CSV table of C-alpha atoms in Angstrom, one decimal:
chain,number,residue,atom,x,y,z
A,1,MET,CA,9.6,-6.1,8.0
A,2,GLU,CA,11.2,-8.2,10.7
A,3,ARG,CA,9.3,-8.3,14.0
A,4,GLY,CA,11.1,-7.1,17.1
A,5,LYS,CA,13.7,-5.2,15.0
A,6,ALA,CA,14.0,-1.4,15.3
A,7,HIS,CA,12.4,0.5,12.5
A,8,LEU,CA,12.5,4.2,12.3
A,9,ILE,CA,9.1,5.6,13.1
A,10,LEU,CA,8.4,9.3,12.4
A,11,ILE,CA,5.3,11.0,13.7
A,12,ALA,CA,4.6,14.4,12.3
A,13,GLY,CA,1.9,16.7,13.7
A,14,THR,CA,1.2,20.0,15.3
A,15,LEU,CA,1.0,21.1,18.9
A,16,PRO,CA,-1.4,23.7,20.2
A,17,ALA,CA,1.2,26.5,20.6
A,18,GLU,CA,1.3,29.8,18.8
A,19,ASN,CA,5.0,30.5,18.5
A,20,LEU,CA,6.6,27.1,18.4
A,21,GLY,CA,8.9,26.5,15.4
A,22,LEU,CA,10.0,23.1,14.0
A,23,ILE,CA,11.2,20.5,16.5
A,24,HIS,CA,12.6,17.1,15.3
A,25,GLY,CA,14.1,14.4,17.3
A,26,LYS,CA,13.7,11.2,19.3
A,27,VAL,CA,10.9,11.2,21.9
A,28,VAL,CA,11.6,10.5,25.6
A,29,ARG,CA,9.3,10.3,28.5
A,30,ALA,CA,9.9,13.1,31.1
A,31,GLY,CA,7.7,12.3,34.1
A,32,ASP,CA,4.1,12.9,33.1
A,33,SER,CA,5.2,14.7,29.9
A,34,LEU,CA,7.1,14.0,26.7
A,35,ARG,CA,10.4,15.5,25.6
A,36,VAL,CA,12.0,16.0,22.2
A,37,LYS,CA,15.4,17.6,22.5
A,38,ASP,CA,14.9,20.4,25.0
A,39,PHE,CA,11.2,20.8,24.4
A,40,THR,CA,8.8,19.4,26.9
A,41,PHE,CA,5.1,19.0,26.1
A,42,PRO,CA,2.1,17.3,27.7
A,43,CYS,CA,1.0,13.8,26.6
A,44,GLY,CA,-2.6,15.0,26.3
A,45,GLN,CA,-5.0,15.1,23.4
A,46,GLY,CA,-3.9,15.3,19.8
A,47,THR,CA,-0.4,14.6,18.6
A,48,GLY,CA,0.9,14.3,22.2
A,49,ALA,CA,-1.6,11.5,22.8
A,50,MET,CA,-0.6,9.7,19.6
A,51,ILE,CA,3.1,10.0,20.4
A,52,SER,CA,2.6,8.9,24.1
A,53,SER,CA,0.8,5.7,23.1
A,54,ALA,CA,3.3,4.9,20.4
A,55,LEU,CA,6.1,5.4,23.0
A,56,ALA,CA,4.2,3.2,25.5
A,57,VAL,CA,4.2,0.4,23.0
A,58,THR,CA,7.8,0.7,21.9
A,59,SER,CA,8.9,0.9,25.5
A,60,ALA,CA,6.9,-2.2,26.5
A,61,LEU,CA,8.4,-4.1,23.5
A,62,GLY,CA,11.9,-2.8,24.3
A,63,LEU,CA,12.2,-1.1,20.9
A,64,GLU,CA,13.6,2.2,19.7
A,65,PRO,CA,11.3,5.1,20.6
A,66,PRO,CA,9.6,7.0,17.8
A,67,HIS,CA,10.9,10.2,16.4
A,68,ALA,CA,8.6,13.2,16.3
A,69,LEU,CA,8.4,16.2,13.9
A,70,LEU,CA,6.4,18.9,15.6
A,71,ALA,CA,5.4,22.6,15.1
A,72,GLY,CA,3.1,24.9,16.8
A,73,ASP,CA,-0.3,25.6,15.2
A,74,ILE,CA,-3.6,26.8,16.8
A,75,GLY,CA,-5.5,26.6,13.6
A,76,ARG,CA,-4.0,29.3,11.4
A,77,GLY,CA,-1.9,26.8,9.5
A,78,GLN,CA,1.6,28.3,10.0
A,79,GLY,CA,2.9,25.2,11.8
A,80,THR,CA,1.3,22.9,9.3
A,81,ARG,CA,3.1,24.7,6.5
A,82,LEU,CA,6.5,24.3,8.3
A,83,LEU,CA,5.9,20.6,8.8
A,84,TYR,CA,5.1,19.8,5.2
A,85,GLN,CA,7.8,22.0,3.8
A,86,TYR,CA,10.4,20.2,6.0
A,87,LEU,CA,9.0,16.8,5.0
A,88,VAL,CA,9.0,17.6,1.3
A,89,GLU,CA,12.7,18.6,1.5
A,90,GLU,CA,14.0,16.1,4.0
A,91,VAL,CA,11.9,12.9,3.9
A,92,LYS,CA,14.3,11.2,1.4
A,93,ASN,CA,17.2,11.8,3.8
A,94,LEU,CA,15.3,10.9,7.0
A,95,LYS,CA,14.3,7.6,5.5
A,96,PRO,CA,11.5,6.6,7.9
A,97,GLN,CA,10.1,3.1,7.6
A,98,ILE,CA,6.8,4.3,9.1
A,99,LEU,CA,5.5,7.9,8.5
A,100,ALA,CA,2.5,8.9,10.5
A,101,LEU,CA,0.8,12.2,9.8
A,102,HIS,CA,-1.6,13.6,12.3
A,103,TYR,CA,-3.1,17.0,13.5
A,104,CYS,CA,-2.6,19.6,10.8
A,105,LEU,CA,-4.6,22.0,8.8
A,106,PRO,CA,-6.0,20.1,5.8
A,107,ILE,CA,-4.1,22.0,3.0
A,108,VAL,CA,-4.6,20.0,-0.1
A,109,ARG,CA,-1.7,21.3,-2.3
A,110,LEU,CA,0.8,20.6,0.5
A,111,MET,CA,-0.4,17.0,0.9
A,112,GLN,CA,-0.3,16.5,-2.9
A,113,LYS,CA,3.3,17.8,-3.0
A,114,LEU,CA,4.4,15.5,-0.1
A,115,CYS,CA,2.8,12.5,-1.8
A,116,GLU,CA,4.7,13.2,-5.0
A,117,VAL,CA,7.9,13.2,-3.0
A,118,LEU,CA,7.0,10.0,-1.2
A,119,GLU,CA,6.2,8.2,-4.4
A,120,ARG,CA,9.9,8.6,-5.3
A,121,CYS,CA,11.2,7.3,-2.0
A,122,GLN,CA,12.8,3.8,-2.2
A,123,PRO,CA,11.6,2.0,-0.3
A,124,ARG,CA,8.5,4.0,0.4
A,125,PRO,CA,7.5,4.2,4.1
A,126,TRP,CA,4.3,2.8,5.4
A,127,LEU,CA,1.9,5.7,5.5
A,128,ILE,CA,-0.6,6.2,8.3
A,129,ALA,CA,-2.8,9.1,8.7
A,130,ASP,CA,-5.5,10.3,11.2
A,131,ALA,CA,-7.2,13.7,11.9
A,132,GLY,CA,-6.4,16.6,9.7
A,133,ALA,CA,-3.8,14.7,7.6
A,134,MET,CA,-6.5,12.1,6.8
A,135,TYR,CA,-8.9,14.9,5.8
A,136,ALA,CA,-6.2,16.4,3.6
A,137,ALA,CA,-5.3,13.1,2.0
A,138,LYS,CA,-8.9,12.4,1.1
A,139,ALA,CA,-9.6,15.9,-0.2
A,140,ALA,CA,-6.3,15.8,-2.2
A,141,GLY,CA,-7.2,12.5,-3.9
A,142,VAL,CA,-4.2,10.7,-2.5
A,143,ALA,CA,-6.0,8.5,0.0
A,144,PRO,CA,-5.3,5.3,-1.9
A,145,GLN,CA,-1.6,5.9,-1.5
A,146,PHE,CA,-2.0,5.6,2.3
A,147,ASP,CA,-1.8,2.2,4.1
A,148,VAL,CA,-3.9,3.0,7.1
A,149,PHE,CA,-6.6,5.6,8.1
A,150,THR,CA,-8.3,5.5,11.5
A,151,PRO,CA,-11.6,7.4,11.1
A,152,ASP,CA,-14.5,7.4,13.5
A,153,PRO,CA,-18.0,6.9,12.0
A,154,SER,CA,-18.6,10.6,11.3
A,155,GLU,CA,-15.2,10.7,9.5
A,156,MET,CA,-16.2,7.5,7.7
A,157,ALA,CA,-19.2,9.3,6.3
A,158,PHE,CA,-16.9,12.0,5.2
A,159,LEU,CA,-14.5,9.6,3.4
A,160,ALA,CA,-17.6,8.0,1.7
A,161,ASP,CA,-18.9,11.4,0.4
A,162,PRO,CA,-17.0,12.1,-2.9
A,163,GLU,CA,-17.9,15.8,-2.8
A,164,ALA,CA,-17.1,16.7,0.9
A,165,SER,CA,-13.8,18.4,1.5
A,166,HIS,CA,-14.3,18.4,5.3
A,167,PRO,CA,-16.5,16.4,7.7
A,168,ALA,CA,-18.5,19.6,8.5
A,169,TYR,CA,-20.0,19.5,5.0
A,170,VAL,CA,-20.9,15.8,4.7
A,171,SER,CA,-24.1,15.0,2.9
A,172,ARG,CA,-26.8,14.6,5.4
A,173,HIS,CA,-27.9,11.1,4.4
A,174,LEU,CA,-24.4,9.8,4.8
A,175,PHE,CA,-23.9,11.4,8.2
A,176,ASN,CA,-27.2,9.9,9.4
A,177,SER,CA,-25.9,6.4,8.8
A,178,GLY,CA,-25.6,4.3,11.9
A,179,VAL,CA,-22.8,2.1,13.1
A,180,GLN,CA,-24.3,-0.8,11.2
A,181,ASP,CA,-23.8,1.1,8.0
A,182,VAL,CA,-20.0,1.4,8.4
A,183,PRO,CA,-19.4,-1.5,6.0
A,184,ASP,CA,-21.4,0.2,3.2
A,185,LEU,CA,-19.7,3.5,3.8
A,186,ALA,CA,-16.3,1.8,3.7
A,187,LYS,CA,-17.2,0.2,0.4
A,188,LYS,CA,-18.3,3.6,-1.0
A,189,ALA,CA,-15.2,5.3,0.2
A,190,TYR,CA,-13.0,2.7,-1.3
A,191,SER,CA,-14.8,2.7,-4.7
A,192,HIS,CA,-14.3,6.4,-5.3
A,193,GLY,CA,-10.8,6.6,-4.0
A,194,GLY,CA,-11.6,8.2,-0.6
A,195,ALA,CA,-10.1,5.4,1.6
A,196,ALA,CA,-6.7,4.1,2.5
A,197,ARG,CA,-5.8,0.5,1.8
A,198,ILE,CA,-6.7,-0.3,5.5
A,199,LEU,CA,-9.4,1.4,7.5
A,200,LEU,CA,-9.8,1.0,11.3
A,201,VAL,CA,-13.1,2.6,12.0
A,202,LYS,CA,-13.2,3.4,15.7
A,203,GLY,CA,-16.6,3.4,17.4
A,204,ALA,CA,-19.1,1.4,19.4
A,205,ILE,CA,-18.0,-1.4,17.2
A,206,ASP,CA,-14.5,-1.1,15.7
A,207,TYR,CA,-14.4,-2.3,12.1
A,208,LEU,CA,-11.2,-3.4,10.4
A,209,VAL,CA,-11.6,-2.9,6.6
A,210,THR,CA,-9.0,-3.9,4.0
A,211,GLU,CA,-9.5,-2.8,0.4
A,212,GLY,CA,-13.2,-2.0,1.0
A,213,ARG,CA,-14.1,-5.2,2.7
A,214,VAL,CA,-14.7,-5.7,6.5
A,215,VAL,CA,-12.4,-8.4,7.7
A,216,ALA,CA,-12.9,-8.0,11.5
A,217,ARG,CA,-15.2,-6.5,14.1
A,218,ILE,CA,-14.0,-5.7,17.6
A,219,GLU,CA,-16.7,-5.2,20.2
A,220,GLU,CA,-15.2,-6.3,23.5
A,221,PRO,CA,-14.7,-5.2,26.0
A,222,ASN,CA,-17.5,-2.7,25.5
A,223,VAL,CA,-16.5,0.7,27.1
A,224,PRO,CA,-18.9,3.3,25.7
A,225,GLU,CA,-17.3,6.1,27.8
A,226,LEU,CA,-14.2,5.9,25.5
A,227,GLU,CA,-16.0,7.9,22.8
A,228,CYS,CA,-16.2,10.9,25.2
A,229,ILE,CA,-12.5,11.0,25.9
A,230,GLY,CA,-10.5,13.4,23.8
A,231,GLY,CA,-7.4,11.5,22.5
A,232,THR,CA,-8.7,7.9,22.5
A,233,GLY,CA,-8.6,7.9,18.7
A,234,ASP,CA,-5.1,9.3,18.8
A,235,THR,CA,-4.0,6.5,21.1
A,236,ILE,CA,-5.3,3.8,18.8
A,237,THR,CA,-3.4,5.4,15.8
A,238,GLY,CA,-0.3,5.7,17.9
A,239,MET,CA,-0.4,2.0,18.7
A,240,VAL,CA,-1.0,1.1,15.0
A,241,VAL,CA,2.1,3.1,14.2
A,242,ALA,CA,4.3,1.5,16.9
A,243,LEU,CA,3.1,-2.1,16.2
A,244,THR,CA,3.7,-1.6,12.5
A,245,GLY,CA,7.1,-0.3,13.4
A,246,ALA,CA,7.6,-3.4,15.5
A,247,GLY,CA,7.1,-5.5,12.4
A,248,TRP,CA,3.4,-6.4,12.5
A,249,GLU,CA,1.5,-6.1,9.2
A,250,PRO,CA,-0.5,-2.8,9.4
A,251,ALA,CA,-3.9,-4.7,9.4
A,252,GLU,CA,-2.7,-6.9,12.3
A,253,ALA,CA,-1.4,-3.8,14.1
A,254,ALA,CA,-4.8,-2.1,13.6
A,255,PHE,CA,-6.6,-5.1,14.9
A,256,LEU,CA,-4.4,-5.4,18.0
A,257,SER,CA,-4.5,-1.7,18.7
A,258,ALA,CA,-8.3,-1.6,18.8
A,259,ARG,CA,-8.2,-4.5,21.3
A,260,ILE,CA,-5.5,-2.9,23.4
A,261,ASN,CA,-7.3,0.4,23.5
A,262,ARG,CA,-10.6,-1.1,24.7
A,263,LEU,CA,-8.8,-3.2,27.3
A,264,ALA,CA,-6.8,-0.2,28.5
A,265,GLY,CA,-10.1,1.7,28.9
A,266,LYS,CA,-11.6,-1.1,30.9
A,267,MET,CA,-8.5,-1.4,33.1
A,268,ALA,CA,-8.4,2.4,33.7
A,269,GLY,CA,-12.1,2.3,34.7
A,270,VAL,CA,-12.7,5.4,32.5
A,271,THR,CA,-15.6,7.7,32.9
A,272,PRO,CA,-16.7,10.4,30.4
A,273,ALA,CA,-14.5,12.9,32.3
A,274,THR,CA,-11.3,10.8,32.3
A,275,PRO,CA,-8.3,12.5,30.7
A,276,VAL,CA,-6.6,10.3,28.0
A,277,ALA,CA,-3.3,10.2,30.0
A,278,LYS,CA,-5.0,7.8,32.4
A,279,LEU,CA,-5.8,5.4,29.6
A,280,ILE,CA,-2.2,5.7,28.2
A,281,ASP,CA,-0.9,4.6,31.6
A,282,HIS,CA,-2.7,1.3,31.1
A,283,ILE,CA,-1.4,0.5,27.6
A,284,PRO,CA,1.6,-1.6,28.8
A,285,GLY,CA,-0.7,-3.6,31.1
A,286,SER,CA,-3.1,-4.2,28.3
A,287,LEU,CA,-0.3,-5.3,26.0
A,288,LYS,CA,0.8,-7.8,28.7
A,289,GLU,CA,-2.8,-9.0,29.1
A,290,LEU,CA,-3.1,-9.8,25.4
A,291,ALA,CA,0.2,-11.4,25.3
A,292,LYS,CA,-1.0,-13.7,28.2
A,293,LYS,CA,-4.0,-14.6,26.0
A,294,GLU,CA,-1.6,-15.4,23.2
A,295,VAL,CA,-3.3,-12.9,21.0
A,296,LEU,CA,-0.1,-11.0,20.9
A,297,SER,CA,3.3,-12.7,20.9
A,298,VAL,CA,5.6,-10.1,22.4
B,1,MET,CA,-2.5,-15.3,9.7
B,2,LEU,CA,-5.6,-13.7,8.4
B,3,PHE,CA,-3.8,-10.7,6.9
B,4,LYS,CA,-1.3,-10.4,4.1
B,5,ARG,CA,0.5,-7.5,2.6
B,6,THR,CA,-0.8,-6.4,-0.7
B,7,GLY,CA,0.4,-3.7,-3.1
B,8,ARG,CA,-0.7,-0.1,-2.6
B,9,ALA,CA,-3.4,1.1,-4.8
B,10,GLY,CA,-2.4,3.4,-7.6
B,11,LYS,CA,-3.2,7.1,-7.8
B,12,ALA,CA,-6.9,7.9,-7.7
B,13,ALA,CA,-8.5,8.6,-11.0
B,14,HIS,CA,-11.6,10.2,-9.4
B,15,GLU,CA,-12.8,13.7,-9.4
B,16,LEU,CA,-11.6,15.6,-6.3
B,17,PRO,CA,-13.8,17.3,-3.8
B,18,ASP,CA,-13.6,21.1,-4.1
B,19,THR,CA,-12.0,22.7,-1.1
B,20,ARG,CA,-13.0,26.2,-2.1
B,21,GLY,CA,-15.8,28.3,-0.5
B,22,ILE,CA,-17.5,31.5,-1.6
B,23,ILE,CA,-18.5,34.5,0.4
B,24,ILE,CA,-21.6,36.3,-0.9
B,25,PHE,CA,-22.1,40.0,-0.3
B,26,PRO,CA,-25.1,42.3,-0.5
B,27,SER,CA,-23.2,44.9,-2.7
B,28,VAL,CA,-20.1,45.3,-4.8
B,29,GLU,CA,-18.8,47.9,-2.3
B,30,GLU,CA,-19.0,45.3,0.5
B,31,ALA,CA,-17.3,42.7,-1.6
B,32,LEU,CA,-14.4,45.0,-2.3
B,33,LYS,CA,-14.2,45.9,1.3
B,34,GLY,CA,-14.3,42.2,2.2
B,35,GLU,CA,-11.3,41.5,-0.1
B,36,ARG,CA,-9.2,44.2,1.5
B,37,THR,CA,-10.1,43.1,5.0
B,38,LEU,CA,-9.3,39.4,4.5
B,39,LYS,CA,-6.1,40.1,2.6
B,40,LYS,CA,-5.0,42.4,5.4
B,41,GLU,CA,-5.4,39.5,7.8
B,42,GLY,CA,-3.4,37.1,5.7
B,43,HIS,CA,-6.2,35.1,4.1
B,44,GLU,CA,-6.0,34.1,0.4
B,45,CYS,CA,-9.0,35.2,-1.5
B,46,LYS,CA,-10.0,36.4,-5.0
B,47,LEU,CA,-12.9,38.3,-6.4
B,48,VAL,CA,-15.2,36.1,-8.7
B,49,ALA,CA,-18.7,36.1,-10.0
B,50,PRO,CA,-21.0,34.0,-7.8
B,51,PRO,CA,-22.2,30.7,-9.4
B,52,PRO,CA,-25.8,30.8,-10.5
B,53,GLY,CA,-27.0,28.6,-7.6
B,54,LEU,CA,-25.6,31.0,-5.0
B,55,ARG,CA,-26.4,34.3,-6.7
B,56,GLN,CA,-28.4,36.1,-4.0
B,57,GLY,CA,-26.6,39.3,-3.4
B,58,CYS,CA,-24.5,41.4,-5.8
B,59,ASP,CA,-22.6,40.2,-8.9
B,60,LEU,CA,-19.3,40.0,-7.0
B,61,ALA,CA,-18.2,37.4,-4.5
B,62,LEU,CA,-15.0,36.2,-2.9
B,63,GLU,CA,-13.5,32.8,-3.4
B,64,VAL,CA,-11.8,31.5,-0.3
B,65,GLN,CA,-10.5,28.3,1.3
B,66,LEU,CA,-13.5,26.8,3.1
B,67,ILE,CA,-11.5,25.2,5.9
B,68,GLU,CA,-10.9,28.8,7.2
B,69,GLN,CA,-14.6,29.6,7.5
B,70,THR,CA,-14.5,30.3,11.2
B,71,ALA,CA,-11.6,32.7,11.0
B,72,LEU,CA,-13.0,34.4,7.9
B,73,ALA,CA,-16.4,35.0,9.6
B,74,ARG,CA,-14.6,36.5,12.6
B,75,ALA,CA,-12.4,38.8,10.4
B,76,LEU,CA,-15.5,40.2,8.6
B,77,GLU,CA,-17.8,40.4,11.7
B,78,GLY,CA,-18.7,44.0,12.5
B,79,LYS,CA,-16.6,45.4,9.6
B,80,VAL,CA,-18.1,44.1,6.4
B,81,ALA,CA,-21.7,43.0,5.7
B,82,TYR,CA,-21.9,39.6,4.0
B,83,LEU,CA,-24.8,37.2,3.4
B,84,GLY,CA,-23.0,33.9,3.9
B,85,ILE,CA,-20.1,31.6,3.4
B,86,TYR,CA,-20.8,28.5,1.3
B,87,PRO,CA,-18.9,25.6,-0.2
B,88,LEU,CA,-18.5,26.0,-4.0
B,89,LYS,CA,-19.6,22.3,-4.5
B,90,GLY,CA,-21.2,19.5,-2.5
B,91,ALA,CA,-23.5,19.9,0.5
B,92,ALA,CA,-24.5,23.6,0.5
B,93,GLU,CA,-25.1,23.8,4.2
B,94,LEU,CA,-23.0,23.1,7.2
B,95,LEU,CA,-24.0,19.9,8.9
B,96,GLN,CA,-26.6,20.9,11.6
B,97,ILE,CA,-27.5,17.4,12.9
B,98,VAL,CA,-26.8,17.1,16.6
B,99,LYS,CA,-26.9,13.8,18.5
B,100,VAL,CA,-27.0,13.6,22.3
B,101,VAL,CA,-25.9,10.7,24.5
B,102,PHE,CA,-26.7,10.6,28.3
B,103,PHE,CA,-24.4,9.0,30.8
B,104,PRO,CA,-25.2,8.7,34.5
B,105,GLN,CA,-23.3,11.9,35.4
B,106,ASP,CA,-22.5,13.5,32.0
B,107,VAL,CA,-24.0,14.4,28.7
B,108,MET,CA,-22.2,14.0,25.3
B,109,VAL,CA,-23.3,16.3,22.5
B,110,LYS,CA,-22.1,15.3,19.0
B,111,ALA,CA,-22.1,17.8,16.1
B,112,GLY,CA,-20.6,16.5,13.0
B,113,ASN,CA,-17.1,15.2,13.8
B,114,MET,CA,-16.9,17.0,17.2
B,115,LYS,CA,-18.1,15.8,20.6
B,116,LEU,CA,-18.4,17.9,23.8
B,117,VAL,CA,-19.1,16.3,27.1
B,118,PHE,CA,-20.3,18.2,30.2
B,119,ALA,CA,-21.2,17.3,33.8
B,120,GLN,CA,-25.0,17.3,34.3
B,121,ASN,CA,-24.8,18.8,37.8
B,122,THR,CA,-22.3,21.6,37.3
B,123,GLY,CA,-22.3,22.4,33.6
B,124,ILE,CA,-18.5,22.0,33.6
B,125,ILE,CA,-17.0,20.8,30.3
B,126,VAL,CA,-15.2,17.6,31.1
B,127,ASN,CA,-14.0,16.4,27.7
B,128,ILE,CA,-13.9,17.3,24.1
B,129,SER,CA,-13.1,14.7,21.4
B,130,GLY,CA,-13.2,14.2,17.7
B,131,GLY,CA,-12.0,16.6,15.0
B,132,GLY,CA,-8.7,16.9,13.2
B,133,CYS,CA,-7.8,20.5,12.7
B,134,PRO,CA,-5.0,22.1,14.8
B,135,ASP,CA,-7.3,24.3,16.8
B,136,VAL,CA,-9.0,21.3,18.4
B,137,PRO,CA,-6.3,20.6,21.0
B,138,TYR,CA,-6.0,24.3,21.5
B,139,LEU,CA,-9.8,24.6,22.2
B,140,TYR,CA,-9.6,21.6,24.4
B,141,ALA,CA,-7.0,23.4,26.6
B,142,GLN,CA,-9.2,26.6,26.6
B,143,LEU,CA,-12.5,25.0,27.4
B,144,VAL,CA,-12.2,21.7,29.4
B,145,GLY,CA,-12.6,22.3,33.2
B,146,ARG,CA,-14.7,25.4,32.7
B,147,LYS,CA,-18.4,26.0,32.8
B,148,LEU,CA,-20.5,26.0,29.6
B,149,ASP,CA,-21.8,29.5,30.3
B,150,GLU,CA,-18.5,31.0,31.3
B,151,VAL,CA,-16.3,30.0,28.3
B,152,GLU,CA,-15.8,32.1,25.2
B,153,ARG,CA,-17.7,30.3,22.5
B,154,PRO,CA,-15.5,28.0,20.3
B,155,ARG,CA,-16.2,30.0,17.1
B,156,HIS,CA,-14.7,33.1,18.7
B,157,LYS,CA,-11.5,31.3,19.7
B,158,GLY,CA,-11.0,28.7,16.9
B,159,PHE,CA,-10.2,29.1,13.2
B,160,THR,CA,-11.5,26.1,11.3
B,161,LEU,CA,-14.5,24.1,10.4
B,162,CYS,CA,-13.8,21.8,13.3
B,163,ALA,CA,-14.2,24.8,15.6
B,164,LEU,CA,-17.5,25.6,14.0
B,165,MET,CA,-18.7,22.1,14.6
B,166,LEU,CA,-17.6,22.3,18.2
B,167,ASP,CA,-19.4,25.6,18.5
B,168,ARG,CA,-22.6,23.9,17.4
B,169,ALA,CA,-22.1,21.2,20.0
B,170,TRP,CA,-21.4,23.8,22.7
B,171,GLU,CA,-24.6,25.7,21.7
B,172,GLU,CA,-26.7,22.6,22.1
B,173,ALA,CA,-25.0,21.6,25.3
B,174,LEU,CA,-25.7,25.0,26.8
B,175,ALA,CA,-29.3,24.7,25.8
B,176,ILE,CA,-29.6,21.3,27.4
B,177,TRP,CA,-27.9,22.4,30.6
B,178,LYS,CA,-30.1,25.5,30.9
B,179,GLY,CA,-33.2,23.3,30.4
B,180,GLY,CA,-34.0,24.5,26.9
B,181,ARG,CA,-33.9,21.0,25.5
B,182,PRO,CA,-35.6,17.8,26.8
B,183,THR,CA,-33.2,15.6,28.7
C-alpha cells in the first residue's frame, strides 16, 4: 500500500451497553468522547480505546479517520452476533483495506463463517485481531489467516496451548512461563496454527514475532505501570491498525506502535491508577518525538 | 527495511480446541431440571452422557458452551443442584494461579488473563486490565472507583470466563487488602 494515502480502516467491536443496536460510520472526536453518526461514546477501555488511538494516529498524519462498526454487548453475545452477521453480509461491499476485530464474545462458528467470506474478498483486507476476536480466531482454527495478533504474555500462553479454547483454561505449565519464554511460546503457537503471521506480544518486554521467529524486542522506555492500565493493549492495537492503514507494513506498524505506546506512557507520567484516556492524549506527541528521532518518517 | 510482506499462511490443518463444556449433576432429575432452566434463559445446551473421565454424578449431563460458564453457574444457582462445570477437553480445571505485583501505592493482582489493581491505603479499585470478552469493559465501568468490599463480585455481574478470572483476582485482592495474605 502507498504510504500517506487514505486507506479504508474498519474497526469492529462491541461497546458495554445493553440495548445498543448496530452503528456503522466514520469516527469523529467529540470533546473527550468519540462520535459515530449521532452516537457518542467514551474513549475509555476496550473498543473505545482502540478507536481513539487509531484516530489519534490518523489525525496526526492528516489521514482519513477510521470507520467503526459497533454494537452493544455486556457479555451475553447479542451484540457480537449482530456484528458478525453484518460483516458476513456486507464486508464485500464495504471493501475495507484494513479490518480490525476486537472485543466480542468468542463464538467460533461466527468467526469461521466470516473468514470464509473474507477468503473470497479480492483484494483481501489486512486482518488484525485482539481481545475476544483473537480468542475466537485461535479457537476456530483460522489464526493463520490473520496478519496481526496483539496478545499479552498470558494470552500468548493461550495461543501456544493447542487444547485451550479460552485463556482461563490454559495448561498450567504454559501459563507459568515467564517473559523470557515468550519466544518459545510463539514458536509453539505458530507450529500448531494458533498464531497470526505477525505477533506483537505486549509486556515488560514487547516481542515482535513474524512467522514464529522473534525479529525485535522493545524494552525502552520501561514503564511497568502500563500493565496496570486497562486499555493500553487496545491503544497499541489501534495504532497498529492506523499505521498499517497509513501504508506501513504491518510488522513495521507493530514495531512503531509498541514504541509509541511506551513513549506516550512515559510522557503522560502514568501511575497504576491512570485512566487510558490520559495516555491517548500523548500519542500525537509520541509520534512527533519518534519522527524527530527519524525512527518514523511522517 | 527489516520487514517484508510475505504471503498469508494457508488454512490450519490442525485439530481445533474444543469450546464445549459439560455440567455434571448428582441426579437425572436435576439434569433435566438444569436443561429446562438453562433453555428458559436462552442458553444452548443438550443432554448427553458424561465422558468417562468426568463421570462423578448421574449418567446424564448437559453439554454447553464453556465461554458462558459464569452466566450458566448464575442461572443454576439456588435452583438446580450441580456438581461442576468442566471443559470437555484440555485442562480440566480453571486456571487458579494468581500473581501479585506491588507498586508504591497500589497492588496489581493477576489471575489468568485478567488484572485488577487497587490502592493499598483505601482498597479502592483503580484499574482493571486484560481480558477480551465483552463483559470486561462493562465490569470496568461497574467496579473501578469503588472499594473492594463494597462492589458486587464480578462473577455475579459478568457472564464469561473473563469475568470468572476477574472474580478470582478480586477474591485475592480482597484477601490481601484485609490482611489475609502476606504483602
